[in-house]
PDB file of C-alpha atoms and ligand atoms in Angstrom:
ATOM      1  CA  UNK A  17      28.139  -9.729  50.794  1.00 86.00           C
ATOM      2  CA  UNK A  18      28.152  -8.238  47.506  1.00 92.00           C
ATOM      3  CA  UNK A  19      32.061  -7.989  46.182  1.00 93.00           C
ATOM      4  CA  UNK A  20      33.464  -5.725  43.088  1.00 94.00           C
ATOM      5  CA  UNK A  21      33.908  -8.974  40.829  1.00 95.00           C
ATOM      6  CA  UNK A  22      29.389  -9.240  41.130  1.00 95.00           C
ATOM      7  CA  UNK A  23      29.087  -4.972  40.555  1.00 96.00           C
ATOM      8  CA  UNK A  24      31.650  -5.182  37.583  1.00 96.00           C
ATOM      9  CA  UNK A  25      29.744  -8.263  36.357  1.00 97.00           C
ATOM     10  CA  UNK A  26      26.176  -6.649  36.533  1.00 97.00           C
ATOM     11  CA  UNK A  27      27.906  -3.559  35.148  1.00 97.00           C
ATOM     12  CA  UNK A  28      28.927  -5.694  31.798  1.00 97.00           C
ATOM     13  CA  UNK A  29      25.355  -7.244  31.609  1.00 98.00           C
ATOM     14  CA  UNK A  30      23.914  -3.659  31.620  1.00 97.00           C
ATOM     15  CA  UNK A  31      26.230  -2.389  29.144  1.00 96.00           C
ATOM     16  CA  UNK A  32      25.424  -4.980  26.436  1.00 97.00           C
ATOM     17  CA  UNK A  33      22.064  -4.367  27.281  1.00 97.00           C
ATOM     18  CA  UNK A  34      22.339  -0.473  26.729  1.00 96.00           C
ATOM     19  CA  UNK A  35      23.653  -1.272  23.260  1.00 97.00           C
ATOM     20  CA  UNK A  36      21.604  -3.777  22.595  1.00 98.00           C
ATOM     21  CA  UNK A  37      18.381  -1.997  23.503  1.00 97.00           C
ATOM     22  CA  UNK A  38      19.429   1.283  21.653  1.00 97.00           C
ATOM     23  CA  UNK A  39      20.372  -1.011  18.159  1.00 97.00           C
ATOM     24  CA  UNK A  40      16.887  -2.042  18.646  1.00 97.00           C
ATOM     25  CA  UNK A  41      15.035   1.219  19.414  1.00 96.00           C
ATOM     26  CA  UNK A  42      17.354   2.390  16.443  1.00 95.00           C
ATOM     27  CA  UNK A  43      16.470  -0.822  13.952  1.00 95.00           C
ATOM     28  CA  UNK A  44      12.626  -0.408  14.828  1.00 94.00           C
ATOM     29  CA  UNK A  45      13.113   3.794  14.300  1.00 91.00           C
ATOM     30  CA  UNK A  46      14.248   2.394  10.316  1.00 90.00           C
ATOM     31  CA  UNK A  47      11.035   0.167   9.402  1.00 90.00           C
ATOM     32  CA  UNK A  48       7.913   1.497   7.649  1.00 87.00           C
ATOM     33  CA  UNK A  49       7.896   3.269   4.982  1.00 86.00           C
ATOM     34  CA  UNK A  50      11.191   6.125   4.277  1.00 87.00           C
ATOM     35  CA  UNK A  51      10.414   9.355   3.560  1.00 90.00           C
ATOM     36  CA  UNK A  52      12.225   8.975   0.413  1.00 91.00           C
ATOM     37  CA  UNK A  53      10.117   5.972  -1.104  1.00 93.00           C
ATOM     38  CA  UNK A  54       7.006   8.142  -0.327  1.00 94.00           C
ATOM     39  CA  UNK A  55       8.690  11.271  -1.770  1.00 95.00           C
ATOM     40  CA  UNK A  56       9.396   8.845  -4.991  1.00 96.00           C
ATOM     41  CA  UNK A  57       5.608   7.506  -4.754  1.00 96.00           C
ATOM     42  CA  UNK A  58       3.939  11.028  -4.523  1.00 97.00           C
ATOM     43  CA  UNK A  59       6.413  12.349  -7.730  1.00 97.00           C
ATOM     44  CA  UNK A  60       5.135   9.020  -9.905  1.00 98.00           C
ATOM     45  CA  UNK A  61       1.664  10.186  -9.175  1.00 98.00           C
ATOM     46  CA  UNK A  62       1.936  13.981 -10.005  1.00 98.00           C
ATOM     47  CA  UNK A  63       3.265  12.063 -13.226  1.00 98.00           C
ATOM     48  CA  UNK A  64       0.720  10.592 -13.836  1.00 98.00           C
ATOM     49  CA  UNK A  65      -1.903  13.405 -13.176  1.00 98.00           C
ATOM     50  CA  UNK A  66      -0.244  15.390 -15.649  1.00 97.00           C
ATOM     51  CA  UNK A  67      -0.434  13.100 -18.270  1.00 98.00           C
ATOM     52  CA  UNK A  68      -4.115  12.637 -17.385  1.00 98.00           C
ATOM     53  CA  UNK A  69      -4.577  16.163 -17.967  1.00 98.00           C
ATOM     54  CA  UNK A  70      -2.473  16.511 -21.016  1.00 98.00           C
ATOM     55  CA  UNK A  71      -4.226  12.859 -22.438  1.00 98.00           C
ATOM     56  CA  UNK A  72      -7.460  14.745 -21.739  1.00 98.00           C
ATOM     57  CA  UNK A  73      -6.745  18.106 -23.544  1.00 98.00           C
ATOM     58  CA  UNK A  74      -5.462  16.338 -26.657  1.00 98.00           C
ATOM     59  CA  UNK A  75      -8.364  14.629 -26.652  1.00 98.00           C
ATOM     60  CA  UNK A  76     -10.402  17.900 -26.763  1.00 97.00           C
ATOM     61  CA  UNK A  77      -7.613  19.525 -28.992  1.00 97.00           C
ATOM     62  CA  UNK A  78      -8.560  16.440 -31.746  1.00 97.00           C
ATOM     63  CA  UNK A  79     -11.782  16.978 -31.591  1.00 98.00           C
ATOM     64  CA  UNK A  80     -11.457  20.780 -32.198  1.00 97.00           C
ATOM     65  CA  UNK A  81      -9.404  20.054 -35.124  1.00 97.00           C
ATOM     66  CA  UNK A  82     -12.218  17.561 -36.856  1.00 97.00           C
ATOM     67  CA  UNK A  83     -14.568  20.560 -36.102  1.00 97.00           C
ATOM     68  CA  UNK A  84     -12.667  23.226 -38.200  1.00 96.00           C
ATOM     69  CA  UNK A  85     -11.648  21.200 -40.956  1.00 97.00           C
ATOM     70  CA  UNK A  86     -15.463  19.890 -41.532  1.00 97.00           C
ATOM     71  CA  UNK A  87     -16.845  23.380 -40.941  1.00 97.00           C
ATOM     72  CA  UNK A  88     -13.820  24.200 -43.767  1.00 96.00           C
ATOM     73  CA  UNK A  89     -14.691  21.665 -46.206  1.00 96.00           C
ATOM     74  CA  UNK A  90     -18.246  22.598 -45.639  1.00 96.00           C
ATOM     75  CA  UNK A  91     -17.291  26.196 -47.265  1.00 96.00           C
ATOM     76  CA  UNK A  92     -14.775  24.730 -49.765  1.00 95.00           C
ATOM     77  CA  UNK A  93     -17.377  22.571 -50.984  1.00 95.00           C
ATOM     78  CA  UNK A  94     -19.822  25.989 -51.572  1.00 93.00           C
ATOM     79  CA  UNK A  95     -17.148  27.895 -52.376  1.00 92.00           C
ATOM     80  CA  UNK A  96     -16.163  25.655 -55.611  1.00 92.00           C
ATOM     81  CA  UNK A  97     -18.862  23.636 -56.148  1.00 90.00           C
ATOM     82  CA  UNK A  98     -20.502  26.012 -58.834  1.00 88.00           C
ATOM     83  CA  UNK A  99     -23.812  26.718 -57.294  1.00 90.00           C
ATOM     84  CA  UNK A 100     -22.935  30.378 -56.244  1.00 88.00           C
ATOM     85  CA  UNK A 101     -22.238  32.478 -58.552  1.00 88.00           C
ATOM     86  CA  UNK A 102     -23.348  36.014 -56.912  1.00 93.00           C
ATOM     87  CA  UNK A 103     -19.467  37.520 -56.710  1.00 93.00           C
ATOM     88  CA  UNK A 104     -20.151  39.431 -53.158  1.00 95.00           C
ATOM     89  CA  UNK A 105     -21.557  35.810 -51.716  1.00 94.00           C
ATOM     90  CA  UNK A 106     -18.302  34.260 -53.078  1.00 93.00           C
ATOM     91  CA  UNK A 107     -15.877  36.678 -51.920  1.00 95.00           C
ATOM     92  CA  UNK A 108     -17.416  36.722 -48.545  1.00 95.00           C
ATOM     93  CA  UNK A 109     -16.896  33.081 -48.442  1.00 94.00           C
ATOM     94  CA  UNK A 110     -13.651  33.383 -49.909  1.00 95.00           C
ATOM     95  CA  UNK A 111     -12.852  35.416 -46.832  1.00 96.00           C
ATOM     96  CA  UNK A 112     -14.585  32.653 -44.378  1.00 96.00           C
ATOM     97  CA  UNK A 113     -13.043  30.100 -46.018  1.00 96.00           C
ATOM     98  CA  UNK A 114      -9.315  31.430 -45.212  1.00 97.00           C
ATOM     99  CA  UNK A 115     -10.135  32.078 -41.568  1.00 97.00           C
ATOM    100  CA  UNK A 116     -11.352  28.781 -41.099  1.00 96.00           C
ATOM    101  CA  UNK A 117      -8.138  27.278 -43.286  1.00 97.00           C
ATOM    102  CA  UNK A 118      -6.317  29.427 -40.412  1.00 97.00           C
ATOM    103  CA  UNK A 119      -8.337  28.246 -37.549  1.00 97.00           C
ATOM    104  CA  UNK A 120      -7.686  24.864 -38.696  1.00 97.00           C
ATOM    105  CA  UNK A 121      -3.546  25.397 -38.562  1.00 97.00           C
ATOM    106  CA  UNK A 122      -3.811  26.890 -35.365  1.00 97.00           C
ATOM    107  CA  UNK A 123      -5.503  24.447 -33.674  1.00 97.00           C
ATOM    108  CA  UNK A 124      -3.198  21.773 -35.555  1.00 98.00           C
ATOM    109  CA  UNK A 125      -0.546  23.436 -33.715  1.00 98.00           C
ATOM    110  CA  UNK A 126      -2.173  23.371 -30.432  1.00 97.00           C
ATOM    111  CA  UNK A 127      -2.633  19.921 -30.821  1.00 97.00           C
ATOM    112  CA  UNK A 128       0.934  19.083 -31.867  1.00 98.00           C
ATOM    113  CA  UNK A 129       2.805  21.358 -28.970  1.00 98.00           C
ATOM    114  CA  UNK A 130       0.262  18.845 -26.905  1.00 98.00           C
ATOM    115  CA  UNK A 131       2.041  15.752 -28.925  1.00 98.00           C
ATOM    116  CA  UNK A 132       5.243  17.032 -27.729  1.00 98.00           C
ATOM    117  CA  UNK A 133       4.213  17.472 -23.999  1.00 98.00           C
ATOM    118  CA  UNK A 134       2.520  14.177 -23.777  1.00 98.00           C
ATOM    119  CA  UNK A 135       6.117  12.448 -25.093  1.00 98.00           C
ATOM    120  CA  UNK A 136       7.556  14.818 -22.167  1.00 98.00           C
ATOM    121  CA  UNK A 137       5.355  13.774 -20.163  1.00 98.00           C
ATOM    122  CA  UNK A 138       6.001   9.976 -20.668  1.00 98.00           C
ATOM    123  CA  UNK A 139       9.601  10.031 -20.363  1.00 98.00           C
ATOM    124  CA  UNK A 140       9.244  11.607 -17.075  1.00 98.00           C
ATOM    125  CA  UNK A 141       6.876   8.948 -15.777  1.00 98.00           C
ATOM    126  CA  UNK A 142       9.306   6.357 -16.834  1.00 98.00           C
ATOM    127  CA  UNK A 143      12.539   8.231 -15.042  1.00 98.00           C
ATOM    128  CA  UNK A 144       9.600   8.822 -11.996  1.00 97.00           C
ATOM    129  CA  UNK A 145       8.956   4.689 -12.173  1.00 98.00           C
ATOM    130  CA  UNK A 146      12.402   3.606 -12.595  1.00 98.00           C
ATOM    131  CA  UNK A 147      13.580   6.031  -9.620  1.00 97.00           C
ATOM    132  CA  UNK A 148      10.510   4.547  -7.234  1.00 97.00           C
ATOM    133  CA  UNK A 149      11.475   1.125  -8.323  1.00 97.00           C
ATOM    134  CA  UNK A 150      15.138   1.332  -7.046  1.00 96.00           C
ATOM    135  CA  UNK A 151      13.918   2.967  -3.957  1.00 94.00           C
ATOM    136  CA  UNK A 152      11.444   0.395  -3.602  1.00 95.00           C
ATOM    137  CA  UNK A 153      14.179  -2.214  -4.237  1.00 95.00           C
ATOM    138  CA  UNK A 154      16.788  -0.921  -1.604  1.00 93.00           C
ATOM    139  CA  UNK A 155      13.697  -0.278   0.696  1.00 94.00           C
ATOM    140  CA  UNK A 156      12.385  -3.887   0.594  1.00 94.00           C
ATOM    141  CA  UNK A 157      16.532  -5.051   1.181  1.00 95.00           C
ATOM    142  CA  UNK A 158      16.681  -2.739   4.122  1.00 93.00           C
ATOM    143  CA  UNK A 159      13.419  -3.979   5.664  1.00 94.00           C
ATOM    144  CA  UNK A 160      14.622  -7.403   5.053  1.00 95.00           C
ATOM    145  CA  UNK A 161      18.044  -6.968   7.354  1.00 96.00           C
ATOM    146  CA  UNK A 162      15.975  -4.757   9.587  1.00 95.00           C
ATOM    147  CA  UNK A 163      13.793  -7.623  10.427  1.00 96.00           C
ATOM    148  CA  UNK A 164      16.721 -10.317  10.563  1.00 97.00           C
ATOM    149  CA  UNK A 165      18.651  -8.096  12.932  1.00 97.00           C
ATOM    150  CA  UNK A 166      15.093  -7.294  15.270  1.00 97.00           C
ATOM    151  CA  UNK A 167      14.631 -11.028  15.248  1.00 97.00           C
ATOM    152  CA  UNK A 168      18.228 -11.177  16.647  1.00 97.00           C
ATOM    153  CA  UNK A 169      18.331  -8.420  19.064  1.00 98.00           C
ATOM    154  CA  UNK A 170      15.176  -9.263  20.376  1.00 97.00           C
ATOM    155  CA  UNK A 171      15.907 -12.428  22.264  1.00 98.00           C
ATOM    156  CA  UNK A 172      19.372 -11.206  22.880  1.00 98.00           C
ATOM    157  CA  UNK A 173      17.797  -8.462  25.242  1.00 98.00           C
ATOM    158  CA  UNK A 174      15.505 -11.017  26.647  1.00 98.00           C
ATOM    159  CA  UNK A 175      18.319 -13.292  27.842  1.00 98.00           C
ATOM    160  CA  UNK A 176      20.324 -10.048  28.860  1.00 98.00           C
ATOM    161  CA  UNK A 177      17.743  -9.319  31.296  1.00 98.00           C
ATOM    162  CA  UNK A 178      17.545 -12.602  32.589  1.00 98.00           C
ATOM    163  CA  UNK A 179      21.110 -12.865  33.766  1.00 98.00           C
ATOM    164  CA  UNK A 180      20.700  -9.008  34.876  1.00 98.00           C
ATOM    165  CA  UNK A 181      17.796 -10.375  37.069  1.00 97.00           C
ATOM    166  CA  UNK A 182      20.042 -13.298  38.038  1.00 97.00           C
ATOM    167  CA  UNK A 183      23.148 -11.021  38.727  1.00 97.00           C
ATOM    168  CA  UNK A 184      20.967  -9.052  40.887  1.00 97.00           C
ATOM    169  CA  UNK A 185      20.560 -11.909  43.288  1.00 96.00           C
ATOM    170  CA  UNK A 186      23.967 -11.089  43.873  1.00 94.00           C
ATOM    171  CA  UNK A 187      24.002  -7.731  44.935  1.00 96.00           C
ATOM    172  CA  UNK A 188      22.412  -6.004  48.040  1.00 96.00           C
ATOM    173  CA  UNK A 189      20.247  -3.231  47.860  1.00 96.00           C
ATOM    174  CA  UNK A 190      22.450  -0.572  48.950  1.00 96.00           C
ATOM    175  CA  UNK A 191      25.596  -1.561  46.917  1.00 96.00           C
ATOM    176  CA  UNK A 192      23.028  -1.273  43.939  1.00 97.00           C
ATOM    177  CA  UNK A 193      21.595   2.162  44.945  1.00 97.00           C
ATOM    178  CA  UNK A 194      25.195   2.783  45.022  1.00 97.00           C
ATOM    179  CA  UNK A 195      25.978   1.052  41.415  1.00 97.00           C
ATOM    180  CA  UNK A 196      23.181   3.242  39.646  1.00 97.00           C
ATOM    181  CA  UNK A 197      23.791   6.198  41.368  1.00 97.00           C
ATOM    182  CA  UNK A 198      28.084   5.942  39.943  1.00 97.00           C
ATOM    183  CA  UNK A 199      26.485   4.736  36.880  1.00 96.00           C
ATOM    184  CA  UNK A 200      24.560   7.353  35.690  1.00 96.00           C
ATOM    185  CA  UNK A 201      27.228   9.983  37.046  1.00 96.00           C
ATOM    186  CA  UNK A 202      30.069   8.125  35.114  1.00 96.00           C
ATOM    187  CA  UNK A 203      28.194   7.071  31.951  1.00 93.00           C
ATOM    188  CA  UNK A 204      27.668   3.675  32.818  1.00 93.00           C
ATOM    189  CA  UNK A 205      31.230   3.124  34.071  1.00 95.00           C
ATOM    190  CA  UNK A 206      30.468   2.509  37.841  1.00 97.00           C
ATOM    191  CA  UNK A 207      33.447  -0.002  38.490  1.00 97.00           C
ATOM    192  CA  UNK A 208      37.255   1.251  38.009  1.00 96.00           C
ATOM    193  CA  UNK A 209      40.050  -1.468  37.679  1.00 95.00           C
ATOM    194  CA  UNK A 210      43.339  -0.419  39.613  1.00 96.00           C
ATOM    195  CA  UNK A 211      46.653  -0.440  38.116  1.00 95.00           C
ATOM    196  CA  UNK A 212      49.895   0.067  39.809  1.00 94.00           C
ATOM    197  CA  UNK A 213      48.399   1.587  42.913  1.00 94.00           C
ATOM    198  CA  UNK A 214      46.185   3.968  40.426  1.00 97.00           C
ATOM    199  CA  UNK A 215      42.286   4.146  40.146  1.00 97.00           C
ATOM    200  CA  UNK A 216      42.094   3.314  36.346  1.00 96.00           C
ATOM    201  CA  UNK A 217      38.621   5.655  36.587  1.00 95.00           C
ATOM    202  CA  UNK A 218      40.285   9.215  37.224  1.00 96.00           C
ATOM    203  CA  UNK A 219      44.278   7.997  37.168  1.00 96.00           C
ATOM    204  CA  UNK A 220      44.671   9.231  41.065  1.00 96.00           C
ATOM    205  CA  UNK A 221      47.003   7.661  42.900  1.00 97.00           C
ATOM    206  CA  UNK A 222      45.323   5.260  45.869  1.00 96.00           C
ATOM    207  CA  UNK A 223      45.917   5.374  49.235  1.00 96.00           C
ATOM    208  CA  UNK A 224      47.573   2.111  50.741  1.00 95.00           C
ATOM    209  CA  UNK A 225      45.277   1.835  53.385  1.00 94.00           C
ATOM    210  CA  UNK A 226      42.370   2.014  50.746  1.00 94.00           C
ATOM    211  CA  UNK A 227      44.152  -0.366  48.152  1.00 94.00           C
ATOM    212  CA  UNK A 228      44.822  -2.963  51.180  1.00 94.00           C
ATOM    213  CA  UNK A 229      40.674  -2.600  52.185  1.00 93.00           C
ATOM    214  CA  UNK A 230      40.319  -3.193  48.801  1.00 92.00           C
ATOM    215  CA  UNK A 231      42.494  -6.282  48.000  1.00 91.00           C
ATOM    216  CA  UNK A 232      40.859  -7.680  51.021  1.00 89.00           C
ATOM    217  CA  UNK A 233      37.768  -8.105  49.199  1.00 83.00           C
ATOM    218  CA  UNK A 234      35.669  -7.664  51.807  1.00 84.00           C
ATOM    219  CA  UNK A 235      32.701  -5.355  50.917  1.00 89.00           C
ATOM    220  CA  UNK A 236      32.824  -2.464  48.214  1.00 95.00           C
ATOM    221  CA  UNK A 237      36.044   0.228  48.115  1.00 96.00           C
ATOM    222  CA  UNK A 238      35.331   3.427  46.522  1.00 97.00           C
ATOM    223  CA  UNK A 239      37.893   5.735  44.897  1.00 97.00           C
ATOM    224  CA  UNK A 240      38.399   8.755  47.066  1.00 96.00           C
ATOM    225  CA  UNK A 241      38.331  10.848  44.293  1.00 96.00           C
ATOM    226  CA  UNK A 242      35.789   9.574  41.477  1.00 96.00           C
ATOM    227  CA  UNK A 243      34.082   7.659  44.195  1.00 96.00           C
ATOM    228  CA  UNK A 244      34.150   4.513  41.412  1.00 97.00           C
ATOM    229  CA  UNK A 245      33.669   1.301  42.978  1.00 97.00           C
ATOM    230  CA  UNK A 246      37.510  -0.184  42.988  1.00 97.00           C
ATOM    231  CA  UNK A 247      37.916  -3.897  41.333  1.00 95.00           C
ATOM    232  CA  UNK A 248      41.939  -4.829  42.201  1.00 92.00           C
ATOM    233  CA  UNK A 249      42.820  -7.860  40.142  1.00 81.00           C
TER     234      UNK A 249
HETATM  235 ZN1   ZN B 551      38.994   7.212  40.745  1.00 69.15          ZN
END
């Protein structure tokens, strides 16, 4: 005949296993990749695209530069090199030759305010790196006690259920229909210790009659008012 002391411990066995189970559901919730390390990962690439950009556009912003200043030697060179003479032709490239001295320190300026960017640029791939690097450090220790406690918890559950199965042995099928159903109305508190005549579940005071059925340990006493299976010590 199943007695309180085998419900009470069946109830223990399932409340280790509750925690148990839920550290684990919780540990294995934790592994993979955090949104955080991805958030770093994705910022270290837009990084990086924008200095591809930026790398690219200087490049075309040096090349532009070359271009003026050769078309502006080009006129220099006509301009002073003593084989025009014709005043209008001279003026006129007197006037070219300025525009082009102008396009020339424009596009120097283009290509400096690109200098400047790029160096921008830079430092905020290294603060990007060094961010993804300490999230990648805490990540990898997190992972690592993650795995140590999932290797723990793992065969703890296992042997859990294999004294559950065992403490089943003990108990008939209709004092566990009764266990499961007190269980899940009592959050997993099924079993109620008594105290000075009082059912340690709801603090009611017992009946005698009740306490003396119960003492007598013969089959399972419920509380009259929680309806907790009584365990009198
Ligand atoms: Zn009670």
């Amino acid at each position: 005949m199943t007695t309180a002391p085998d419900v009470l411990a069946l109830q223990e066995t399932d409340q280790a296993l509750d925690r148990a189970r839920a550290r684990l559901t919780d540990v294995e919730g934790q592994m993979g990749e955090s949104e955080e390390l991805i958030a770093a990962r994705q910022v270290v690439a837009e990084k990086q695209e924008v200095l591809t950009q930026l790398r690219s556009r200087l490049h075309d912003a040096e090349w532009s530069v070359d271009d003026a200043r050769g078309k502006a030697t080009e006129v220099e060179g006509k301009l002073y090199g003593g084989t025009i003479r014709n005043p209008k032709e001279l003026s006129d490239l007197n006037t070219e030759f300025a525009l082009l001295k102008a396009q020339v320190a424009k596009r120097e300026d283009t290509l400096l305010g690109l200098l400047v960017e790029i160096e921008e640029g830079e430092a905020q791939l290294d603060n990007a790196q060094s961010s993804l690097a300490e999230r990648d450090a805490i990540w990898q220790r997190d992972q690592a006690s993650f795995l140590e406690e999932k290797a723990r918890l793992e065969p703890e559950v296992a042997d859990l259920d294999a004294r559950r199965q065992d403490q089943l042995k003990t108990v008939d099928a209709s004092s566990l229909r009764l266990y499961q159903l007190l269980r899940e109305r009592h959050r997993g508190q099924a079993v109620a210790g008594v105290e000075r005549g009082m059912c340690q579940g709801c603090r009611i005071a017992l009946p005698i009659s009740l306490l003396q059925k119960a003492r007598s340990g013969v089959g399972l006493v419920q509380c009259v008012s929680c309806e907790r299976i009584l365990l009198v010590s």
